[in-house]
mmCIF file of C-alpha atoms in Angstrom:
data_model
loop_
_atom_site.group_PDB
_atom_site.id
_atom_site.type_symbol
_atom_site.label_atom_id
_atom_site.label_comp_id
_atom_site.label_asym_id
_atom_site.label_seq_id
_atom_site.Cartn_x
_atom_site.Cartn_y
_atom_site.Cartn_z
ATOM 1 C CA UNK A 1 14.590 4.119 -10.054
ATOM 2 C CA UNK A 2 14.904 4.989 -6.764
ATOM 3 C CA UNK A 3 13.187 8.118 -5.719
ATOM 4 C CA UNK A 4 15.854 9.057 -2.966
ATOM 5 C CA UNK A 5 16.998 12.678 -2.432
ATOM 6 C CA UNK A 6 20.211 13.795 -0.269
ATOM 7 C CA UNK A 7 19.700 16.495 2.095
ATOM 8 C CA UNK A 8 22.284 19.142 2.847
ATOM 9 C CA UNK A 9 23.776 16.675 5.723
ATOM 10 C CA UNK A 10 24.082 13.923 3.371
ATOM 11 C CA UNK A 11 21.328 11.996 4.655
ATOM 12 C CA UNK A 12 19.074 10.121 2.252
ATOM 13 C CA UNK A 13 15.438 11.169 2.351
ATOM 14 C CA UNK A 14 12.600 10.022 0.344
ATOM 15 C CA UNK A 15 10.003 11.930 -1.839
ATOM 16 C CA UNK A 16 6.718 12.411 -0.260
ATOM 17 C CA UNK A 17 3.989 10.033 -0.605
ATOM 18 C CA UNK A 18 1.934 10.269 -3.743
ATOM 19 C CA UNK A 19 -1.722 10.978 -3.667
ATOM 20 C CA UNK A 20 -4.204 8.302 -4.584
ATOM 21 C CA UNK A 21 -4.878 9.925 -7.841
ATOM 22 C CA UNK A 22 -1.365 10.370 -8.747
ATOM 23 C CA UNK A 23 -0.397 6.580 -7.878
ATOM 24 C CA UNK A 24 -3.536 5.519 -9.980
ATOM 25 C CA UNK A 25 -2.229 7.672 -12.898
ATOM 26 C CA UNK A 26 1.193 6.131 -12.389
ATOM 27 C CA UNK A 27 -0.147 2.652 -12.260
ATOM 28 C CA UNK A 28 -2.179 3.333 -15.647
ATOM 29 C CA UNK A 29 0.886 4.672 -17.126
ATOM 30 C CA UNK A 30 2.938 1.349 -16.313
ATOM 31 C CA UNK A 31 0.132 -0.630 -17.574
ATOM 32 C CA UNK A 32 0.202 1.127 -21.135
ATOM 33 C CA UNK A 33 4.065 1.396 -21.417
ATOM 34 C CA UNK A 34 5.471 -1.459 -19.757
ATOM 35 C CA UNK A 35 5.894 -4.687 -21.532
ATOM 36 C CA UNK A 36 6.703 -7.257 -19.020
ATOM 37 C CA UNK A 37 5.502 -8.636 -15.894
ATOM 38 C CA UNK A 38 5.853 -11.456 -13.280
ATOM 39 C CA UNK A 39 2.910 -13.767 -13.347
ATOM 40 C CA UNK A 40 2.176 -16.087 -10.262
ATOM 41 C CA UNK A 41 -0.333 -19.148 -10.485
ATOM 42 C CA UNK A 42 -0.647 -22.191 -8.546
ATOM 43 C CA UNK A 43 -1.546 -25.742 -9.787
ATOM 44 C CA UNK A 44 -4.473 -27.613 -8.512
ATOM 45 C CA UNK A 45 -2.384 -29.276 -5.803
ATOM 46 C CA UNK A 46 -0.774 -25.605 -4.571
ATOM 47 C CA UNK A 47 2.370 -25.951 -6.500
ATOM 48 C CA UNK A 48 3.116 -22.102 -7.156
ATOM 49 C CA UNK A 49 4.711 -21.022 -10.738
ATOM 50 C CA UNK A 50 6.245 -17.550 -10.952
ATOM 51 C CA UNK A 51 7.261 -16.517 -14.575
ATOM 52 C CA UNK A 52 7.761 -13.423 -16.760
ATOM 53 C CA UNK A 53 5.110 -12.691 -19.546
ATOM 54 C CA UNK A 54 4.780 -9.660 -21.977
ATOM 55 C CA UNK A 55 1.457 -8.106 -21.753
ATOM 56 C CA UNK A 56 -0.643 -5.446 -23.313
ATOM 57 C CA UNK A 57 -3.151 -3.473 -21.355
ATOM 58 C CA UNK A 58 -6.402 -4.230 -23.187
ATOM 59 C CA UNK A 59 -9.819 -3.037 -22.394
ATOM 60 C CA UNK A 60 -9.155 -2.929 -18.653
ATOM 61 C CA UNK A 61 -7.386 -6.186 -18.541
ATOM 62 C CA UNK A 62 -3.793 -7.563 -19.095
ATOM 63 C CA UNK A 63 -3.392 -9.694 -22.262
ATOM 64 C CA UNK A 64 -0.529 -12.349 -22.290
ATOM 65 C CA UNK A 65 0.150 -15.437 -24.102
ATOM 66 C CA UNK A 66 2.146 -18.504 -23.459
ATOM 67 C CA UNK A 67 2.453 -22.263 -24.670
ATOM 68 C CA UNK A 68 -0.962 -24.022 -23.683
ATOM 69 C CA UNK A 69 1.085 -26.747 -22.117
ATOM 70 C CA UNK A 70 3.328 -24.334 -19.819
ATOM 71 C CA UNK A 71 2.163 -24.586 -16.032
ATOM 72 C CA UNK A 72 0.715 -21.125 -16.056
ATOM 73 C CA UNK A 73 -1.610 -21.738 -18.754
ATOM 74 C CA UNK A 74 -2.552 -25.049 -17.040
ATOM 75 C CA UNK A 75 -2.778 -23.336 -13.666
ATOM 76 C CA UNK A 76 -5.322 -20.918 -14.801
ATOM 77 C CA UNK A 77 -7.911 -23.305 -15.527
ATOM 78 C CA UNK A 78 -8.544 -24.789 -11.822
ATOM 79 C CA UNK A 79 -8.566 -21.709 -9.800
ATOM 80 C CA UNK A 80 -8.800 -18.925 -12.380
ATOM 81 C CA UNK A 81 -6.758 -16.736 -9.823
ATOM 82 C CA UNK A 82 -3.273 -15.144 -10.257
ATOM 83 C CA UNK A 83 -0.937 -12.456 -9.083
ATOM 84 C CA UNK A 84 0.903 -10.238 -11.331
ATOM 85 C CA UNK A 85 3.686 -7.737 -10.455
ATOM 86 C CA UNK A 86 4.590 -4.849 -12.763
ATOM 87 C CA UNK A 87 7.655 -2.583 -12.234
ATOM 88 C CA UNK A 88 10.698 -2.903 -9.612
ATOM 89 C CA UNK A 89 11.186 -3.090 -6.009
ATOM 90 C CA UNK A 90 10.946 0.645 -5.768
ATOM 91 C CA UNK A 91 8.077 1.144 -7.712
ATOM 92 C CA UNK A 92 5.563 -1.765 -7.206
ATOM 93 C CA UNK A 93 2.273 -2.378 -8.909
ATOM 94 C CA UNK A 94 0.725 -5.586 -7.409
ATOM 95 C CA UNK A 95 -2.268 -6.848 -9.282
ATOM 96 C CA UNK A 96 -4.766 -9.598 -7.958
ATOM 97 C CA UNK A 97 -6.643 -10.919 -11.024
ATOM 98 C CA UNK A 98 -8.945 -13.519 -12.197
ATOM 99 C CA UNK A 99 -7.572 -15.176 -15.443
ATOM 100 C CA UNK A 100 -9.058 -16.974 -18.395
ATOM 101 C CA UNK A 101 -7.753 -18.751 -21.284
ATOM 102 C CA UNK A 102 -8.715 -17.575 -24.685
ATOM 103 C CA UNK A 103 -7.838 -19.712 -28.092
ATOM 104 C CA UNK A 104 -6.254 -17.413 -30.710
ATOM 105 C CA UNK A 105 -9.269 -17.972 -32.973
ATOM 106 C CA UNK A 106 -11.572 -16.572 -30.121
ATOM 107 C CA UNK A 107 -9.709 -13.460 -29.488
ATOM 108 C CA UNK A 108 -11.327 -10.353 -30.515
ATOM 109 C CA UNK A 109 -9.633 -8.829 -33.574
ATOM 110 C CA UNK A 110 -8.770 -5.509 -31.871
ATOM 111 C CA UNK A 111 -7.130 -7.296 -29.000
ATOM 112 C CA UNK A 112 -4.950 -9.385 -31.085
ATOM 113 C CA UNK A 113 -3.945 -6.359 -33.227
ATOM 114 C CA UNK A 114 -3.179 -4.402 -30.033
ATOM 115 C CA UNK A 115 -0.966 -7.367 -28.669
ATOM 116 C CA UNK A 116 0.743 -8.003 -32.132
ATOM 117 C CA UNK A 117 1.389 -4.181 -32.596
ATOM 118 C CA UNK A 118 2.947 -3.545 -29.029
ATOM 119 C CA UNK A 119 4.767 -6.572 -28.763
ATOM 120 C CA UNK A 120 5.415 -7.356 -32.286
ATOM 121 C CA UNK A 121 4.466 -10.792 -31.815
ATOM 122 C CA UNK A 122 1.409 -12.264 -33.444
ATOM 123 C CA UNK A 123 0.034 -15.878 -32.186
ATOM 124 C CA UNK A 124 -3.194 -15.996 -33.588
ATOM 125 C CA UNK A 125 -3.785 -19.224 -35.684
ATOM 126 C CA UNK A 126 -0.714 -21.074 -33.654
ATOM 127 C CA UNK A 127 -2.225 -24.022 -32.137
ATOM 128 C CA UNK A 128 0.656 -24.603 -29.725
ATOM 129 C CA UNK A 129 -0.219 -21.063 -28.004
ATOM 130 C CA UNK A 130 -2.982 -19.552 -25.969
ATOM 131 C CA UNK A 131 -3.825 -15.960 -24.922
ATOM 132 C CA UNK A 132 -4.372 -15.227 -20.981
ATOM 133 C CA UNK A 133 -6.756 -12.447 -20.040
ATOM 134 C CA UNK A 134 -6.236 -11.375 -16.545
ATOM 135 C CA UNK A 135 -9.101 -9.276 -15.166
ATOM 136 C CA UNK A 136 -7.880 -7.188 -12.177
ATOM 137 C CA UNK A 137 -9.720 -7.240 -8.940
ATOM 138 C CA UNK A 138 -7.472 -5.533 -6.404
ATOM 139 C CA UNK A 139 -4.517 -3.333 -7.348
ATOM 140 C CA UNK A 140 -1.995 -2.105 -4.833
ATOM 141 C CA UNK A 141 1.118 0.364 -5.575
ATOM 142 C CA UNK A 142 3.999 1.895 -3.535
ATOM 143 C CA UNK A 143 7.473 3.041 -3.722
ATOM 144 C CA UNK A 144 8.804 3.400 -0.287
ATOM 145 C CA UNK A 145 7.497 2.903 3.019
ATOM 146 C CA UNK A 146 5.869 6.128 3.387
ATOM 147 C CA UNK A 147 3.472 4.887 0.728
ATOM 148 C CA UNK A 148 2.442 1.623 2.379
ATOM 149 C CA UNK A 149 -0.482 3.008 4.200
ATOM 150 C CA UNK A 150 -2.392 4.047 0.948
ATOM 151 C CA UNK A 151 -1.128 1.404 -1.364
ATOM 152 C CA UNK A 152 -4.893 -0.142 -2.070
ATOM 153 C CA UNK A 153 -6.099 1.315 -5.210
ATOM 154 C CA UNK A 154 -8.452 -1.116 -6.329
ATOM 155 C CA UNK A 155 -11.025 -3.329 -4.481
ATOM 156 C CA UNK A 156 -13.466 -5.652 -5.663
ATOM 157 C CA UNK A 157 -12.719 -4.768 -9.245
ATOM 158 C CA UNK A 158 -13.259 -1.028 -8.645
ATOM 159 C CA UNK A 159 -10.903 1.720 -8.535
ATOM 160 C CA UNK A 160 -11.043 3.434 -5.305
ATOM 161 C CA UNK A 161 -11.426 7.295 -4.830
#
């Protein structure tokens, strides 16, 4: 959704930049309501992989699932690093996160229930699949150029004031 306005002269202008508090709330709304994200990981030898995965915002982390043999799950093991993008190019949420692989049998029941309820997909007990838990340590969000200066919302795993 483009946030552009047209003035009386027919010129396009953009909404004013959001406050940090509003951006944080908008990010949290995305994380609660959105279902899909782009996830980027890299293999041990640096080959990047970018895939869409469905997620649930669970206890301050993004919980996703994929087949254990897929590059995303395999790539999580060597470095534990990932980048995740939520939203579209005019309302970006960019997350840097540490990642861990969780077997379905090791997933806390409330997390598995949240995943199954939101996405109508329960993978617990399916050995070909694993869950991936991404813990954010940096979050940036912006809509237009006028929000680039204040786009950093989380650093070192803590929301900024």
